[in-house]
mmCIF file of the C-alpha atoms, coordinates in Angstrom:
data_MODEL
# 
_entry.id   MODEL 
# 
loop_
_atom_site.group_PDB 
_atom_site.id 
_atom_site.type_symbol 
_atom_site.label_atom_id 
_atom_site.label_alt_id 
_atom_site.label_comp_id 
_atom_site.label_asym_id 
_atom_site.label_entity_id 
_atom_site.label_seq_id 
_atom_site.pdbx_PDB_ins_code 
_atom_site.Cartn_x 
_atom_site.Cartn_y 
_atom_site.Cartn_z 
_atom_site.occupancy 
_atom_site.B_iso_or_equiv 
_atom_site.pdbx_formal_charge 
_atom_site.auth_seq_id 
_atom_site.auth_comp_id 
_atom_site.auth_asym_id 
_atom_site.auth_atom_id 
_atom_site.pdbx_PDB_model_num 
ATOM 1   C CA . MET A 1 1   ? 72.953 130.831 91.223  1.00 0.00 ? 1   MET A CA 1 
ATOM 2   C CA . LYS A 1 2   ? 71.312 129.416 88.123  1.00 0.00 ? 2   LYS A CA 1 
ATOM 3   C CA . ALA A 1 3   ? 72.148 125.876 87.022  1.00 0.00 ? 3   ALA A CA 1 
ATOM 4   C CA . SER A 1 4   ? 73.981 125.468 83.744  1.00 0.00 ? 4   SER A CA 1 
ATOM 5   C CA . ASP A 1 5   ? 72.414 123.133 81.200  1.00 0.00 ? 5   ASP A CA 1 
ATOM 6   C CA . GLN A 1 6   ? 75.086 120.552 82.049  1.00 0.00 ? 6   GLN A CA 1 
ATOM 7   C CA . LEU A 1 7   ? 74.365 120.759 85.776  1.00 0.00 ? 7   LEU A CA 1 
ATOM 8   C CA . ALA A 1 8   ? 70.597 120.531 85.225  1.00 0.00 ? 8   ALA A CA 1 
ATOM 9   C CA . HIS A 1 9   ? 71.052 117.584 82.846  1.00 0.00 ? 9   HIS A CA 1 
ATOM 10  C CA . GLY A 1 10  ? 73.251 115.714 85.345  1.00 0.00 ? 10  GLY A CA 1 
ATOM 11  C CA . LEU A 1 11  ? 70.840 116.231 88.221  1.00 0.00 ? 11  LEU A CA 1 
ATOM 12  C CA . GLN A 1 12  ? 67.919 115.211 86.003  1.00 0.00 ? 12  GLN A CA 1 
ATOM 13  C CA . ALA A 1 13  ? 69.687 111.939 85.151  1.00 0.00 ? 13  ALA A CA 1 
ATOM 14  C CA . ILE A 1 14  ? 70.150 111.201 88.848  1.00 0.00 ? 14  ILE A CA 1 
ATOM 15  C CA . LEU A 1 15  ? 66.542 112.136 89.620  1.00 0.00 ? 15  LEU A CA 1 
ATOM 16  C CA . VAL A 1 16  ? 65.177 109.803 86.951  1.00 0.00 ? 16  VAL A CA 1 
ATOM 17  C CA . ASP A 1 17  ? 67.259 106.885 88.192  1.00 0.00 ? 17  ASP A CA 1 
ATOM 18  C CA . LEU A 1 18  ? 66.274 107.479 91.820  1.00 0.00 ? 18  LEU A CA 1 
ATOM 19  C CA . ILE A 1 19  ? 62.575 107.547 90.926  1.00 0.00 ? 19  ILE A CA 1 
ATOM 20  C CA . GLU A 1 20  ? 62.967 104.353 88.890  1.00 0.00 ? 20  GLU A CA 1 
ATOM 21  C CA . LEU A 1 21  ? 64.856 102.735 91.784  1.00 0.00 ? 21  LEU A CA 1 
ATOM 22  C CA . SER A 1 22  ? 61.976 103.527 94.136  1.00 0.00 ? 22  SER A CA 1 
ATOM 23  C CA . LEU A 1 23  ? 59.472 102.019 91.699  1.00 0.00 ? 23  LEU A CA 1 
ATOM 24  C CA . GLN A 1 24  ? 61.545 98.903  91.131  1.00 0.00 ? 24  GLN A CA 1 
ATOM 25  C CA . GLY A 1 25  ? 62.104 98.524  94.862  1.00 0.00 ? 25  GLY A CA 1 
ATOM 26  C CA . LYS A 1 26  ? 58.359 98.485  95.478  1.00 0.00 ? 26  LYS A CA 1 
ATOM 27  C CA . GLN A 1 27  ? 57.755 96.112  92.560  1.00 0.00 ? 27  GLN A CA 1 
ATOM 28  C CA . ALA A 1 28  ? 60.265 93.699  94.072  1.00 0.00 ? 28  ALA A CA 1 
ATOM 29  C CA . HIS A 1 29  ? 58.912 94.262  97.592  1.00 0.00 ? 29  HIS A CA 1 
ATOM 30  C CA . TRP A 1 30  ? 55.458 93.107  96.497  1.00 0.00 ? 30  TRP A CA 1 
ATOM 31  C CA . ASN A 1 31  ? 56.544 90.157  94.394  1.00 0.00 ? 31  ASN A CA 1 
ATOM 32  C CA . ILE A 1 32  ? 59.487 88.397  96.012  1.00 0.00 ? 32  ILE A CA 1 
ATOM 33  C CA . VAL A 1 33  ? 59.127 84.806  97.114  1.00 0.00 ? 33  VAL A CA 1 
ATOM 34  C CA . GLY A 1 34  ? 61.483 82.292  98.614  1.00 0.00 ? 34  GLY A CA 1 
ATOM 35  C CA . PRO A 1 35  ? 64.069 81.838  101.335 1.00 0.00 ? 35  PRO A CA 1 
ATOM 36  C CA . ASN A 1 36  ? 64.770 84.836  103.560 1.00 0.00 ? 36  ASN A CA 1 
ATOM 37  C CA . PHE A 1 37  ? 61.681 86.576  102.200 1.00 0.00 ? 37  PHE A CA 1 
ATOM 38  C CA . ARG A 1 38  ? 60.949 88.639  105.306 1.00 0.00 ? 38  ARG A CA 1 
ATOM 39  C CA . ASP A 1 39  ? 64.422 90.147  105.702 1.00 0.00 ? 39  ASP A CA 1 
ATOM 40  C CA . LEU A 1 40  ? 64.634 91.068  102.026 1.00 0.00 ? 40  LEU A CA 1 
ATOM 41  C CA . HIS A 1 41  ? 61.065 92.374  102.044 1.00 0.00 ? 41  HIS A CA 1 
ATOM 42  C CA . LEU A 1 42  ? 62.033 94.791  104.839 1.00 0.00 ? 42  LEU A CA 1 
ATOM 43  C CA . GLN A 1 43  ? 65.348 95.737  103.209 1.00 0.00 ? 43  GLN A CA 1 
ATOM 44  C CA . LEU A 1 44  ? 63.486 96.705  100.059 1.00 0.00 ? 44  LEU A CA 1 
ATOM 45  C CA . ASP A 1 45  ? 61.491 99.247  102.039 1.00 0.00 ? 45  ASP A CA 1 
ATOM 46  C CA . GLU A 1 46  ? 64.819 100.770 103.141 1.00 0.00 ? 46  GLU A CA 1 
ATOM 47  C CA . VAL A 1 47  ? 65.904 101.003 99.498  1.00 0.00 ? 47  VAL A CA 1 
ATOM 48  C CA . VAL A 1 48  ? 62.603 102.622 98.504  1.00 0.00 ? 48  VAL A CA 1 
ATOM 49  C CA . SER A 1 49  ? 62.751 105.113 101.388 1.00 0.00 ? 49  SER A CA 1 
ATOM 50  C CA . ALA A 1 50  ? 66.316 106.105 100.509 1.00 0.00 ? 50  ALA A CA 1 
ATOM 51  C CA . ALA A 1 51  ? 65.498 106.493 96.820  1.00 0.00 ? 51  ALA A CA 1 
ATOM 52  C CA . ARG A 1 52  ? 62.446 108.637 97.554  1.00 0.00 ? 52  ARG A CA 1 
ATOM 53  C CA . LEU A 1 53  ? 64.307 110.821 100.052 1.00 0.00 ? 53  LEU A CA 1 
ATOM 54  C CA . HIS A 1 54  ? 67.209 111.430 97.686  1.00 0.00 ? 54  HIS A CA 1 
ATOM 55  C CA . ALA A 1 55  ? 64.927 112.001 94.688  1.00 0.00 ? 55  ALA A CA 1 
ATOM 56  C CA . ASP A 1 56  ? 63.176 114.738 96.636  1.00 0.00 ? 56  ASP A CA 1 
ATOM 57  C CA . GLU A 1 57  ? 66.498 116.286 97.668  1.00 0.00 ? 57  GLU A CA 1 
ATOM 58  C CA . VAL A 1 58  ? 67.752 116.296 94.073  1.00 0.00 ? 58  VAL A CA 1 
ATOM 59  C CA . ALA A 1 59  ? 64.500 117.758 92.702  1.00 0.00 ? 59  ALA A CA 1 
ATOM 60  C CA . GLU A 1 60  ? 64.428 120.458 95.366  1.00 0.00 ? 60  GLU A CA 1 
ATOM 61  C CA . ARG A 1 61  ? 68.082 121.301 94.688  1.00 0.00 ? 61  ARG A CA 1 
ATOM 62  C CA . MET A 1 62  ? 67.232 121.607 91.007  1.00 0.00 ? 62  MET A CA 1 
ATOM 63  C CA . ARG A 1 63  ? 64.470 124.096 91.839  1.00 0.00 ? 63  ARG A CA 1 
ATOM 64  C CA . ALA A 1 64  ? 66.815 126.028 94.135  1.00 0.00 ? 64  ALA A CA 1 
ATOM 65  C CA . LEU A 1 65  ? 69.120 126.311 91.111  1.00 0.00 ? 65  LEU A CA 1 
ATOM 66  C CA . HIS A 1 66  ? 66.221 127.427 88.882  1.00 0.00 ? 66  HIS A CA 1 
ATOM 67  C CA . ALA A 1 67  ? 66.170 124.161 86.928  1.00 0.00 ? 67  ALA A CA 1 
ATOM 68  C CA . VAL A 1 68  ? 62.942 122.251 86.331  1.00 0.00 ? 68  VAL A CA 1 
ATOM 69  C CA . PRO A 1 69  ? 62.882 118.607 87.459  1.00 0.00 ? 69  PRO A CA 1 
ATOM 70  C CA . ASP A 1 70  ? 60.892 116.173 85.324  1.00 0.00 ? 70  ASP A CA 1 
ATOM 71  C CA . GLY A 1 71  ? 59.566 113.165 87.196  1.00 0.00 ? 71  GLY A CA 1 
ATOM 72  C CA . ARG A 1 72  ? 56.796 112.223 84.776  1.00 0.00 ? 72  ARG A CA 1 
ATOM 73  C CA . THR A 1 73  ? 56.362 108.531 84.072  1.00 0.00 ? 73  THR A CA 1 
ATOM 74  C CA . ALA A 1 74  ? 57.040 108.963 80.359  1.00 0.00 ? 74  ALA A CA 1 
ATOM 75  C CA . THR A 1 75  ? 60.313 110.735 81.136  1.00 0.00 ? 75  THR A CA 1 
ATOM 76  C CA . ILE A 1 76  ? 61.333 108.033 83.601  1.00 0.00 ? 76  ILE A CA 1 
ATOM 77  C CA . ALA A 1 77  ? 60.572 105.257 81.117  1.00 0.00 ? 77  ALA A CA 1 
ATOM 78  C CA . LYS A 1 78  ? 62.485 106.947 78.283  1.00 0.00 ? 78  LYS A CA 1 
ATOM 79  C CA . THR A 1 79  ? 65.561 108.130 80.156  1.00 0.00 ? 79  THR A CA 1 
ATOM 80  C CA . THR A 1 80  ? 66.397 105.837 83.072  1.00 0.00 ? 80  THR A CA 1 
ATOM 81  C CA . SER A 1 81  ? 69.664 103.933 82.932  1.00 0.00 ? 81  SER A CA 1 
ATOM 82  C CA . LEU A 1 82  ? 68.242 101.088 85.023  1.00 0.00 ? 82  LEU A CA 1 
ATOM 83  C CA . SER A 1 83  ? 67.308 97.800  83.399  1.00 0.00 ? 83  SER A CA 1 
ATOM 84  C CA . GLU A 1 84  ? 63.619 97.001  83.332  1.00 0.00 ? 84  GLU A CA 1 
ATOM 85  C CA . ALA A 1 85  ? 62.252 95.235  86.395  1.00 0.00 ? 85  ALA A CA 1 
ATOM 86  C CA . SER A 1 86  ? 60.961 91.690  86.089  1.00 0.00 ? 86  SER A CA 1 
ATOM 87  C CA . ASP A 1 87  ? 57.237 91.118  86.102  1.00 0.00 ? 87  ASP A CA 1 
ATOM 88  C CA . GLY A 1 88  ? 55.418 88.473  88.115  1.00 0.00 ? 88  GLY A CA 1 
ATOM 89  C CA . LEU A 1 89  ? 56.782 86.669  91.115  1.00 0.00 ? 89  LEU A CA 1 
ATOM 90  C CA . VAL A 1 90  ? 60.559 86.791  91.489  1.00 0.00 ? 90  VAL A CA 1 
ATOM 91  C CA . SER A 1 91  ? 62.778 84.637  93.675  1.00 0.00 ? 91  SER A CA 1 
ATOM 92  C CA . THR A 1 92  ? 64.636 86.211  96.556  1.00 0.00 ? 92  THR A CA 1 
ATOM 93  C CA . SER A 1 93  ? 67.918 85.270  94.848  1.00 0.00 ? 93  SER A CA 1 
ATOM 94  C CA . SER A 1 94  ? 66.967 87.001  91.590  1.00 0.00 ? 94  SER A CA 1 
ATOM 95  C CA . THR A 1 95  ? 65.636 89.964  93.535  1.00 0.00 ? 95  THR A CA 1 
ATOM 96  C CA . VAL A 1 96  ? 68.957 90.401  95.331  1.00 0.00 ? 96  VAL A CA 1 
ATOM 97  C CA . ASP A 1 97  ? 70.776 90.388  91.993  1.00 0.00 ? 97  ASP A CA 1 
ATOM 98  C CA . ALA A 1 98  ? 68.342 92.865  90.416  1.00 0.00 ? 98  ALA A CA 1 
ATOM 99  C CA . VAL A 1 99  ? 68.279 95.262  93.348  1.00 0.00 ? 99  VAL A CA 1 
ATOM 100 C CA . VAL A 1 100 ? 72.062 95.289  93.693  1.00 0.00 ? 100 VAL A CA 1 
ATOM 101 C CA . ALA A 1 101 ? 72.351 95.947  89.951  1.00 0.00 ? 101 ALA A CA 1 
ATOM 102 C CA . ALA A 1 102 ? 69.818 98.797  90.194  1.00 0.00 ? 102 ALA A CA 1 
ATOM 103 C CA . LEU A 1 103 ? 71.574 100.352 93.197  1.00 0.00 ? 103 LEU A CA 1 
ATOM 104 C CA . ASN A 1 104 ? 74.916 100.099 91.430  1.00 0.00 ? 104 ASN A CA 1 
ATOM 105 C CA . SER A 1 105 ? 73.437 101.619 88.283  1.00 0.00 ? 105 SER A CA 1 
ATOM 106 C CA . VAL A 1 106 ? 72.181 104.658 90.187  1.00 0.00 ? 106 VAL A CA 1 
ATOM 107 C CA . CYS A 1 107 ? 75.590 105.022 91.822  1.00 0.00 ? 107 CYS A CA 1 
ATOM 108 C CA . ALA A 1 108 ? 77.224 104.831 88.385  1.00 0.00 ? 108 ALA A CA 1 
ATOM 109 C CA . THR A 1 109 ? 74.949 107.632 87.180  1.00 0.00 ? 109 THR A CA 1 
ATOM 110 C CA . VAL A 1 110 ? 75.912 109.766 90.183  1.00 0.00 ? 110 VAL A CA 1 
ATOM 111 C CA . ARG A 1 111 ? 79.605 109.065 89.676  1.00 0.00 ? 111 ARG A CA 1 
ATOM 112 C CA . GLY A 1 112 ? 79.265 109.696 85.942  1.00 0.00 ? 112 GLY A CA 1 
ATOM 113 C CA . VAL A 1 113 ? 78.067 113.269 86.443  1.00 0.00 ? 113 VAL A CA 1 
ATOM 114 C CA . TYR A 1 114 ? 79.951 113.985 89.682  1.00 0.00 ? 114 TYR A CA 1 
ATOM 115 C CA . ASP A 1 115 ? 82.915 115.881 88.215  1.00 0.00 ? 115 ASP A CA 1 
ATOM 116 C CA . ALA A 1 116 ? 80.706 118.059 86.018  1.00 0.00 ? 116 ALA A CA 1 
ATOM 117 C CA . VAL A 1 117 ? 78.403 118.828 88.955  1.00 0.00 ? 117 VAL A CA 1 
ATOM 118 C CA . GLU A 1 118 ? 81.371 119.648 91.168  1.00 0.00 ? 118 GLU A CA 1 
ATOM 119 C CA . LYS A 1 119 ? 82.786 121.981 88.516  1.00 0.00 ? 119 LYS A CA 1 
ATOM 120 C CA . ASP A 1 120 ? 79.518 123.901 88.202  1.00 0.00 ? 120 ASP A CA 1 
ATOM 121 C CA . ASP A 1 121 ? 78.319 123.795 91.815  1.00 0.00 ? 121 ASP A CA 1 
ATOM 122 C CA . ALA A 1 122 ? 80.525 122.254 94.482  1.00 0.00 ? 122 ALA A CA 1 
ATOM 123 C CA . ALA A 1 123 ? 77.759 122.672 97.076  1.00 0.00 ? 123 ALA A CA 1 
ATOM 124 C CA . THR A 1 124 ? 75.560 120.177 95.239  1.00 0.00 ? 124 THR A CA 1 
ATOM 125 C CA . THR A 1 125 ? 78.202 117.482 95.612  1.00 0.00 ? 125 THR A CA 1 
ATOM 126 C CA . ASP A 1 126 ? 77.234 117.275 99.286  1.00 0.00 ? 126 ASP A CA 1 
ATOM 127 C CA . ILE A 1 127 ? 73.916 115.803 98.134  1.00 0.00 ? 127 ILE A CA 1 
ATOM 128 C CA . LEU A 1 128 ? 75.663 113.455 95.696  1.00 0.00 ? 128 LEU A CA 1 
ATOM 129 C CA . ASN A 1 129 ? 78.012 112.250 98.427  1.00 0.00 ? 129 ASN A CA 1 
ATOM 130 C CA . GLN A 1 130 ? 75.066 111.395 100.680 1.00 0.00 ? 130 GLN A CA 1 
ATOM 131 C CA . ILE A 1 131 ? 73.389 109.485 97.861  1.00 0.00 ? 131 ILE A CA 1 
ATOM 132 C CA . LEU A 1 132 ? 76.545 107.482 97.187  1.00 0.00 ? 132 LEU A CA 1 
ATOM 133 C CA . LEU A 1 133 ? 77.187 106.745 100.852 1.00 0.00 ? 133 LEU A CA 1 
ATOM 134 C CA . GLN A 1 134 ? 73.694 105.431 101.465 1.00 0.00 ? 134 GLN A CA 1 
ATOM 135 C CA . LEU A 1 135 ? 73.115 103.563 98.194  1.00 0.00 ? 135 LEU A CA 1 
ATOM 136 C CA . GLU A 1 136 ? 76.527 101.899 98.198  1.00 0.00 ? 136 GLU A CA 1 
ATOM 137 C CA . LYS A 1 137 ? 75.886 100.760 101.771 1.00 0.00 ? 137 LYS A CA 1 
ATOM 138 C CA . LEU A 1 138 ? 72.484 99.385  100.758 1.00 0.00 ? 138 LEU A CA 1 
ATOM 139 C CA . SER A 1 139 ? 74.076 97.601  97.789  1.00 0.00 ? 139 SER A CA 1 
ATOM 140 C CA . TRP A 1 140 ? 76.518 95.897  100.141 1.00 0.00 ? 140 TRP A CA 1 
ATOM 141 C CA . MET A 1 141 ? 73.807 95.003  102.648 1.00 0.00 ? 141 MET A CA 1 
ATOM 142 C CA . VAL A 1 142 ? 71.346 93.599  100.101 1.00 0.00 ? 142 VAL A CA 1 
ATOM 143 C CA . GLY A 1 143 ? 74.162 91.802  98.271  1.00 0.00 ? 143 GLY A CA 1 
ATOM 144 C CA . ALA A 1 144 ? 75.299 90.211  101.522 1.00 0.00 ? 144 ALA A CA 1 
ATOM 145 C CA . GLU A 1 145 ? 72.110 88.117  101.378 1.00 0.00 ? 145 GLU A CA 1 
ATOM 146 C CA . LYS A 1 146 ? 73.894 85.939  98.807  1.00 0.00 ? 146 LYS A CA 1 
ATOM 147 C CA . ALA A 1 147 ? 77.531 86.427  99.800  1.00 0.00 ? 147 ALA A CA 1 
ATOM 148 C CA . LYS A 1 148 ? 79.701 83.387  100.319 1.00 0.00 ? 148 LYS A CA 1 
ATOM 149 C CA . THR A 1 149 ? 82.286 83.156  103.052 1.00 0.00 ? 149 THR A CA 1 
ATOM 150 C CA . THR A 1 150 ? 85.826 81.996  102.504 1.00 0.00 ? 150 THR A CA 1 
ATOM 151 C CA . ALA A 1 151 ? 85.993 80.340  105.927 1.00 0.00 ? 151 ALA A CA 1 
ATOM 152 C CA . PRO A 1 152 ? 85.197 76.646  106.231 1.00 0.00 ? 152 PRO A CA 1 
# 
């Protein structure tokens, strides 16, 4: 099978966001400060590992479909849907907010192209489902660092 332009474009959008997520995760990992630093520092490595794993899966699927993935820095900077990461030291609270937003943004990209991908190549949705399952779980887990309880 050869990927349609629409399928290749959708997978490229996911790839770019996953690469950017891995870069932002490391940026945050190196520069967070504040309460619960250690736990968040370790969670960020989980986010980075997941983003890198899924980026590789998406890029390899693109090649299997005779599409050409583009992971160059200029492409990432021009086409990612993620907001720019903060520079300098960042509080653990701000880091939680930024990482959850980045995870949710990647998931929105996946969901945004899901139907088109499924229409062109239902087999590729298995990869998209795994991305959503893992990144949505990570969003919940990182976000729980700041969650409030309703119990007294």
